[in-house]
Amino acid sequence: MQDEGGRGSSSPAPTTFALPTGTVTFLFTDVEGSTRLLSSLGATRYRDVLARHQEIVRAAVSASEGREIDTQGDGFFFAFARATNAAVAAVAAQRALASEPWPAGSTVRVRMGIDTGEPAIGGDRYVSLGIHRTARIMAAGHGGQILVSETTRGLIEDELPPDVRLRDLGARRLKDLDRPVRLFQLEAAGLQSAFPSVRTIETHSRRRWMLGVVAIAAAAGAAAILLTRGGSKTPVVVANSVAVLRPADAKVVADVTVGDTPMASVVGDGAVWVLNANEQTLSSIDPTTRKQRSKFPAGAAPISVAVSNGRLWVSSADDTLTELDPGSGSVLRTIALPRSASPLIGGVVSWVAAREHQVWATGKGTAERIAPSRLHGDVGGLGCCTGLGIGGGSVWLAGGRSIRRLDASTGSSEGTIALPFAPSAVVFGFGSLWVVDSDGNKVWAVDAKTNEPTGSASVGVHPTAVAAGFGSIWVASADGSVTRVDPETLRVQQDVVLPGTPSGIAVGAGAVWVSVD
């Protein structure tokens, strides 16, 4: 969802009601992890879920006399004549979203931001820096969280229902705003109140302060203790960027701004490639300068990206695979992926993965090798996929509560591995398959010789992506953590925390690259 200041002024209000004037309170909303929802539900179910989410939010706003100014994709922009009405609408919407029986065990988590100002009106739209500020307040939050500015807090604190309260989160620096904004969390009975730190500029700096203890033993047995910041200044990680981690100690050494909602990423062909889901673009990062080198269209609803033999491959939610020239971004061909005659309902519509000269992609209920030559794989009974990996001479497809293993040369089945959980991401490395359990907050190892799970390591809350390299397994989780696991002992070697939501991770070109939403 675009969150720039001109967002609300780009389209006329979709209502015949007059816009509130004078002192106006803005409410921005946005579905967190919408691309992951699309991946897990499939296009048809996702459309139904998105429509139901829109009904719930619109009903809550209408009941509080709010006006819908704009909607883009999975986000809304509303205006209210009274600040208290905006707060009541936000709470009502969150309660309804939390109690809704979403399909297939999915959860729709919406972040909300509220601010108040005196905007100018140009024709049928608002013109105000406050629009931009409200969007930034919303972007600082997490799914299920309602953030409120100090201006709004002053107008609502004596008017709130008895089961609704405000918690002071302190003055925070928001991206592109010159002055800090004091943020408050709107809390209500029955709603989640504990969240990770808000995604603001200083969050990373605060978390990265290190406590160094240096013991100096003297003959008399005396010791001195020194507290330090741990060396050189750590780069600030912001939303819509790629954090660059040094493999030796997982220290952040750079942060590269990319596009809106970066998700999947891959290293290859002299660059780091990142899919920006909301704006449907593909960013190229120069691994030497650690700056964005180029950005070009990635097609409608991109899901995953792979690079092989001088070509980029992007899978999309419409069961297509696009081959792109990495230099110009031009489309070389678009491949319609086959569908099973009777696929299971839901599931990822399309994944793509590459290793050396092989490129594999999944359609709904199918798997196909695209390069070096077209070849169909046997995935009967799997129905759908939530992850795809290549390695050890095999193709590994995650779906349901199992892994289907195919021979990478022939496409024939090499067995099905039953799992005690629903896998959400896979990668092959160090002789094993590594499988993420997003509900159990673990990464599991599956022995490539026996097809048996051999153990697990605890990682962050709701792990979203996994990568193998530099002697370690790297797991990014929705709670902001990046966990480094020893592939031999399954012990956690390091656990670092980033602001925002890490949603993609790739290793190579001398670094670990973490996409931060």
XYZ file of C-alpha atoms in Angstrom:
517
model
C 0.000 0.000 0.000
C 1.399 3.371 -0.983
C 1.810 5.662 1.982
C 3.067 8.892 0.476
C 1.518 12.206 1.379
C -0.162 12.617 -1.984
C -1.923 9.272 -1.745
C -5.200 10.704 -0.558
C -5.094 13.508 -3.074
C -4.582 11.296 -6.122
C -8.191 10.082 -6.448
C -11.548 11.683 -5.716
C -13.392 10.526 -2.615
C -15.615 7.550 -3.469
C -18.642 9.096 -1.761
C -21.206 11.812 -2.391
C -20.918 13.089 1.189
C -19.101 16.363 1.788
C -15.621 15.997 3.207
C -15.246 16.876 6.901
C -13.699 20.325 7.261
C -11.923 22.275 9.988
C -10.299 19.910 12.469
C -10.243 16.505 10.793
C -8.998 13.132 12.047
C -7.456 10.722 9.550
C -7.426 6.937 9.863
C -5.155 4.807 7.682
C -5.384 0.998 7.631
C -3.300 -1.666 5.914
C -3.282 -5.492 5.941
C 0.022 -6.790 7.280
C 1.567 -9.621 5.281
C -0.976 -9.465 2.471
C 1.400 -11.143 0.021
C 1.927 -14.027 2.434
C -1.868 -14.344 2.739
C -2.150 -14.494 -1.038
C 0.555 -17.148 -1.099
C -1.101 -19.335 1.544
C -4.710 -18.947 0.424
C -4.439 -18.782 -3.350
C -5.929 -16.082 -5.540
C -9.624 -17.043 -5.260
C -9.740 -17.384 -1.494
C -7.568 -14.322 -1.035
C -10.024 -12.214 -3.036
C -12.863 -13.429 -0.806
C -10.874 -12.722 2.364
C -9.902 -9.252 1.157
C -13.526 -8.462 0.294
C -14.709 -9.606 3.735
C -11.993 -7.510 5.402
C -13.206 -4.494 3.437
C -16.812 -5.109 4.520
C -15.787 -5.294 8.185
C -13.678 -2.132 8.156
C -16.210 -0.129 6.144
C -19.045 -1.164 8.473
C -17.117 -0.033 11.560
C -16.237 3.306 9.959
C -19.774 3.903 8.710
C -21.182 3.259 12.180
C -18.904 6.017 13.503
C -19.791 8.489 10.735
C -16.453 8.293 8.975
C -15.896 9.058 5.304
C -13.939 6.835 2.947
C -11.468 9.007 1.055
C -9.436 6.408 -0.794
C -8.737 2.695 -1.015
C -5.796 0.998 -2.696
C -5.426 -2.756 -2.704
C -5.632 -3.864 0.925
C -5.583 -0.425 2.582
C -7.989 2.397 3.402
C -7.862 6.132 4.058
C -10.778 7.543 6.107
C -11.631 10.987 7.521
C -13.718 11.838 10.614
C -15.178 15.085 11.908
C -14.580 13.883 15.501
C -11.393 12.229 16.734
C -13.263 9.995 19.196
C -15.284 8.534 16.354
C -12.080 7.535 14.578
C -10.814 5.772 17.706
C -14.116 3.966 18.269
C -14.205 2.872 14.628
C -10.661 1.517 14.792
C -11.387 -0.501 17.935
C -14.648 -1.856 16.515
C -12.929 -2.895 13.290
C -10.097 -4.665 15.140
C -12.574 -6.542 17.332
C -14.595 -7.663 14.330
C -11.475 -8.703 12.417
C -10.193 -10.677 15.426
C -13.492 -12.567 15.874
C -14.072 -13.324 12.184
C -13.770 -17.070 11.305
C -11.238 -16.684 8.493
C -10.832 -19.689 6.165
C -8.067 -22.319 6.220
C -6.736 -21.192 9.591
C -5.640 -17.840 8.183
C -5.522 -14.607 10.181
C -6.099 -11.116 8.825
C -4.043 -8.651 10.826
C -4.531 -4.951 10.105
C -2.310 -2.106 11.307
C -3.958 1.275 11.886
C -2.719 4.835 12.345
C -4.671 7.909 13.518
C -3.719 11.599 13.433
C -5.585 14.894 13.592
C -5.016 18.199 11.808
C -6.596 21.041 9.894
C -6.151 20.084 6.232
C -6.865 22.285 3.269
C -9.331 21.042 0.676
C -8.526 21.310 -3.003
C -11.627 20.461 -5.015
C -12.802 17.062 -3.787
C -9.635 16.057 -1.955
C -7.483 16.922 1.030
C -4.122 18.653 0.730
C -2.086 18.210 3.903
C 1.197 17.025 5.322
C -1.005 15.338 7.930
C -1.992 12.720 5.350
C 1.650 11.762 4.946
C 2.186 11.779 8.719
C -0.828 9.538 9.362
C 0.437 7.049 6.801
C 3.833 6.974 8.512
C 2.186 6.426 11.899
C 0.270 3.475 10.492
C 3.412 2.040 8.857
C 5.194 2.105 12.233
C 2.685 -0.344 13.692
C 2.090 -4.081 13.507
C -0.923 -6.115 12.483
C -3.656 -5.734 15.109
C -2.120 -2.542 16.524
C -3.690 0.948 16.597
C -1.253 3.862 16.862
C -2.415 7.388 17.711
C -0.586 10.723 17.547
C -0.273 13.043 20.540
C -2.617 15.535 18.869
C -5.336 12.916 18.597
C -4.651 11.641 22.106
C -5.393 15.096 23.534
C -8.804 15.080 21.868
C -9.913 11.566 22.803
C -8.410 10.661 26.186
C -11.413 11.958 28.170
C -13.988 10.634 25.711
C -13.018 6.987 25.343
C -15.268 4.106 26.480
C -14.286 2.649 29.879
C -12.730 -0.477 28.359
C -10.463 1.484 26.011
C -7.224 3.135 27.126
C -4.075 4.784 25.775
C -0.482 3.713 26.410
C 2.366 6.162 25.869
C 5.055 4.790 23.543
C 7.180 7.934 23.647
C 8.439 10.350 21.015
C 9.495 8.552 17.866
C 11.223 9.538 14.641
C 9.269 8.585 11.537
C 10.742 8.292 8.078
C 10.831 11.561 6.065
C 9.463 13.668 8.963
C 11.720 16.364 10.407
C 10.302 16.297 13.942
C 9.609 13.352 16.258
C 5.993 12.292 16.757
C 4.811 11.150 20.179
C 2.939 7.887 19.676
C 0.278 6.234 21.802
C -1.127 2.729 21.499
C -4.903 2.468 21.660
C -5.736 -0.606 23.739
C -9.114 -2.229 24.297
C -10.467 -5.157 26.266
C -10.333 -8.376 24.287
C -7.692 -7.168 21.830
C -3.975 -7.951 21.667
C -1.932 -5.390 23.592
C 1.626 -6.797 23.405
C 3.499 -6.048 20.182
C 7.137 -5.809 19.057
C 8.693 -2.354 19.188
C 7.194 0.063 16.711
C 8.994 0.393 13.369
C 10.622 3.768 13.764
C 14.017 5.102 12.835
C 15.534 5.059 16.310
C 14.304 1.552 17.166
C 17.247 -0.079 15.478
C 19.781 2.246 17.035
C 18.403 1.544 20.491
C 18.350 -2.212 20.009
C 21.828 -2.307 18.635
C 23.447 -0.768 21.690
C 25.726 -3.426 23.008
C 26.774 -4.118 26.533
C 30.505 -4.947 26.562
C 32.057 -6.325 29.713
C 35.846 -6.319 29.834
C 37.355 -8.001 32.865
C 40.933 -7.031 33.611
C 42.498 -9.417 36.068
C 45.358 -7.952 38.085
C 47.713 -9.650 40.517
C 45.606 -8.431 43.411
C 42.526 -9.959 41.769
C 40.897 -6.610 40.992
C 38.575 -6.331 37.959
C 37.274 -3.422 35.969
C 34.046 -3.389 34.012
C 33.561 -1.181 31.006
C 30.302 -0.466 29.225
C 30.613 0.377 25.541
C 28.512 0.841 22.473
C 30.354 -1.964 20.758
C 32.377 -0.125 18.153
C 31.451 1.780 15.062
C 28.043 3.263 14.352
C 25.447 0.758 13.150
C 23.412 1.735 10.060
C 19.730 2.451 10.716
C 17.320 -0.092 9.221
C 14.070 1.396 7.913
C 10.903 -0.017 6.378
C 10.946 -0.916 2.680
C 14.637 -1.720 2.669
C 17.128 -4.583 2.661
C 19.310 -4.934 5.742
C 22.812 -6.210 4.954
C 24.248 -8.489 7.659
C 27.876 -9.504 8.036
C 27.945 -13.331 8.079
C 30.631 -13.629 10.769
C 28.625 -11.946 13.540
C 25.233 -11.000 11.985
C 26.032 -7.328 12.506
C 24.132 -4.881 10.284
C 26.685 -3.197 8.026
C 24.368 -1.435 5.545
C 20.735 -0.750 4.736
C 19.505 -0.388 1.150
C 16.214 1.366 0.392
C 14.205 -0.503 -2.248
C 10.496 -0.479 -3.175
C 7.199 -0.769 -1.320
C 6.845 -4.008 0.699
C 9.977 -5.997 -0.215
C 9.411 -9.736 0.100
C 11.204 -12.536 -1.737
C 14.900 -12.096 -2.561
C 17.673 -14.008 -4.284
C 21.394 -13.518 -5.051
C 22.773 -14.216 -8.507
C 24.070 -12.845 -11.797
C 26.112 -10.171 -10.011
C 23.235 -8.680 -8.059
C 20.777 -9.083 -5.215
C 17.197 -9.209 -6.549
C 14.237 -8.184 -4.394
C 10.517 -8.383 -5.196
C 8.577 -5.327 -3.999
C 5.125 -6.837 -3.634
C 2.895 -3.786 -3.230
C 4.305 -1.841 -6.166
C 4.906 -5.035 -8.192
C 8.502 -4.223 -9.069
C 11.866 -5.959 -8.936
C 14.863 -4.129 -7.438
C 18.479 -4.856 -8.326
C 21.074 -4.156 -5.617
C 24.771 -3.825 -6.402
C 26.474 -6.108 -3.819
C 29.672 -4.040 -3.919
C 28.274 -0.523 -3.465
C 25.219 -1.824 -1.576
C 22.924 0.562 -3.399
C 19.860 -0.010 -5.541
C 21.076 -0.221 -9.120
C 17.801 -0.473 -11.015
C 14.102 -1.207 -10.626
C 11.646 -2.483 -13.217
C 8.138 -4.005 -13.425
C 7.757 -7.567 -12.118
C 4.262 -8.292 -13.449
C 0.932 -8.604 -11.665
C 0.891 -10.100 -8.145
C 4.489 -11.437 -8.078
C 5.122 -14.188 -5.531
C 8.721 -15.381 -5.855
C 11.903 -14.779 -7.859
C 14.810 -16.936 -9.025
C 17.924 -16.337 -11.121
C 19.645 -18.870 -13.365
C 22.017 -18.822 -16.322
C 21.713 -15.086 -16.955
C 17.926 -14.965 -16.683
C 15.439 -13.812 -14.051
C 12.283 -15.786 -13.347
C 9.258 -14.328 -11.535
C 6.226 -16.407 -10.561
C 2.853 -14.735 -10.149
C -0.474 -15.436 -8.519
C -2.140 -15.887 -11.910
C -0.230 -19.147 -12.527
C 2.290 -17.568 -14.857
C 6.071 -17.550 -14.927
C 7.847 -14.587 -16.518
C 11.372 -14.768 -17.900
C 13.172 -11.418 -17.722
C 16.456 -10.017 -18.994
C 18.389 -8.980 -15.840
C 20.100 -6.108 -17.629
C 17.142 -4.324 -19.155
C 14.214 -5.844 -17.284
C 12.527 -6.624 -20.593
C 10.144 -9.569 -20.712
C 11.578 -12.408 -22.800
C 8.598 -14.720 -22.467
C 5.597 -15.503 -20.277
C 4.821 -19.136 -19.522
C 1.367 -20.301 -18.456
C 1.938 -22.936 -15.800
C -0.190 -26.076 -16.026
C -2.922 -26.752 -13.516
C -3.987 -30.036 -12.022
C -7.401 -31.259 -13.144
C -8.525 -31.378 -9.500
C -6.176 -29.336 -7.307
C -6.798 -28.969 -3.614
C -8.491 -25.724 -2.705
C -6.139 -22.973 -1.593
C -2.390 -23.056 -1.353
C 0.299 -21.106 -3.103
C -0.551 -20.521 -6.713
C 2.999 -20.408 -8.019
C 6.569 -20.698 -6.736
C 9.827 -20.648 -8.666
C 13.289 -21.812 -7.597
C 16.585 -22.287 -9.408
C 19.870 -24.052 -8.741
C 22.742 -24.058 -11.197
C 21.057 -24.523 -14.612
C 17.783 -25.933 -13.354
C 14.603 -23.878 -12.973
C 11.491 -25.393 -11.415
C 8.087 -23.802 -10.914
C 4.804 -24.888 -9.340
C 1.317 -24.286 -10.637
C -1.856 -25.187 -8.805
C -1.365 -28.853 -8.020
C 1.549 -29.267 -10.453
C 5.319 -28.956 -10.684
C 7.295 -28.382 -13.841
C 10.933 -28.043 -14.786
C 11.293 -25.089 -17.139
C 15.044 -25.329 -17.751
C 17.168 -26.880 -19.081
C 14.144 -28.526 -20.774
C 10.434 -28.800 -20.068
C 9.581 -31.653 -17.745
C 6.512 -32.366 -15.611
C 6.952 -33.716 -12.094
C 4.646 -36.137 -10.305
C 2.900 -34.270 -7.484
C -0.312 -36.271 -7.369
C -2.036 -35.921 -4.021
C -0.047 -32.876 -2.921
C -2.503 -30.510 -4.569
C -0.692 -27.296 -3.737
C 2.594 -25.940 -2.515
C 3.690 -23.561 0.224
C 7.386 -23.807 -0.559
C 9.814 -25.034 -3.209
C 13.476 -25.968 -2.927
C 16.119 -27.611 -5.121
C 19.192 -29.508 -3.914
C 20.763 -32.903 -3.382
C 19.587 -34.001 -6.828
C 15.971 -33.481 -5.805
C 13.125 -31.017 -5.941
C 11.346 -30.503 -2.618
C 7.718 -29.351 -2.551
C 6.026 -28.353 0.698
C 2.260 -28.621 1.016
C -0.360 -29.640 3.558
C 1.562 -31.356 6.341
C 4.169 -33.028 4.169
C 7.073 -32.651 1.743
C 6.944 -34.255 -1.707
C 10.384 -35.179 -3.094
C 10.969 -35.446 -6.844
C 13.988 -36.583 -8.822
C 15.347 -33.388 -10.401
C 16.446 -35.231 -13.546
C 13.318 -37.272 -14.288
C 10.556 -35.623 -12.282
C 9.537 -38.943 -10.775
C 8.454 -39.202 -7.156
C 11.053 -40.096 -4.540
C 8.593 -40.282 -1.686
C 6.470 -38.171 0.633
C 7.792 -36.988 3.998
C 5.125 -36.660 6.692
C 5.555 -33.718 9.058
C 3.946 -32.906 12.423
C 3.225 -29.364 11.202
C 2.302 -27.378 8.101
C 5.533 -26.233 6.377
C 5.725 -22.666 5.083
C 9.219 -22.336 3.544
C 12.046 -24.718 2.594
C 15.691 -24.569 1.534
C 18.313 -27.252 0.857
C 21.766 -26.900 2.376
C 24.527 -28.801 4.183
C 23.108 -32.156 3.086
C 19.668 -31.580 4.598
C 16.362 -29.946 3.811
C 15.438 -27.114 6.163
C 11.738 -26.589 6.749
C 10.064 -23.698 8.556
C 7.171 -24.264 10.952
C 5.651 -20.784 11.178
C 3.098 -21.720 13.853
C 5.535 -23.652 16.046
C 8.299 -21.025 15.688
C 10.882 -23.608 14.647
C 13.098 -24.643 11.761
C 13.389 -28.404 11.191
C 16.121 -30.463 9.547
C 15.136 -33.331 7.230
C 17.841 -35.893 6.420
C 18.253 -36.202 2.632
C 19.347 -39.848 2.938
C 16.501 -41.133 5.105
C 13.725 -38.603 4.341
C 13.224 -38.296 8.099
C 13.099 -35.150 10.285
C 16.154 -35.229 12.552
C 15.557 -32.311 14.888
C 14.601 -28.658 15.191
C 15.775 -25.314 16.518
C 13.614 -22.607 18.080
C 13.636 -19.340 16.162
C 11.571 -16.149 16.225
C 7.800 -15.777 16.327
C 6.162 -16.703 12.994
C 9.265 -17.408 10.874
C 8.721 -16.302 7.291
C 11.835 -17.226 5.302
C 14.910 -19.468 5.487
C 18.284 -19.498 3.725
C 21.469 -21.601 3.916
C 25.008 -20.267 3.591
C 28.224 -19.163 5.305
C 28.152 -22.298 7.459
C 24.754 -21.498 8.969
C 21.010 -21.657 8.526
C 19.408 -18.193 8.608
C 15.745 -17.703 9.538
C 13.804 -14.423 9.318
C 10.721 -14.073 11.516
C 7.762 -11.705 11.681
C 8.710 -10.540 15.187
C 11.715 -8.731 13.700
C 14.323 -11.380 14.478
C 16.940 -13.024 12.305
C 18.186 -16.285 13.817
C 21.452 -17.994 12.892
C 21.471 -21.776 13.482
C 24.378 -24.240 13.427
C 23.408 -26.937 10.875
C 25.410 -29.604 12.719
C 24.237 -29.091 16.294
C 20.950 -27.221 15.654
C 22.019 -24.736 18.289
C 21.179 -21.070 17.880
C 24.438 -19.250 17.242
C 22.986 -15.766 17.132
C 19.645 -13.998 17.335
C 19.490 -10.372 16.219
C 16.489 -8.074 16.095
C 15.611 -5.644 13.329
C 12.861 -3.024 13.266
C 9.961 -3.897 11.004
C 9.029 -7.307 9.647
C 11.738 -9.360 7.916
C 9.928 -11.119 5.083
C 12.678 -12.453 2.834
C 16.263 -13.597 3.291
C 19.049 -14.505 0.861
C 22.740 -15.314 1.249
C 25.621 -14.703 -1.145
C 27.944 -12.025 -2.492
C 29.639 -11.836 0.905
C 26.570 -10.977 2.985
C 23.161 -11.963 4.307
C 20.378 -9.871 2.738
C 17.162 -9.406 4.726
C 14.079 -7.783 3.194
C 12.342 -5.559 5.765
C 8.699 -4.638 5.267
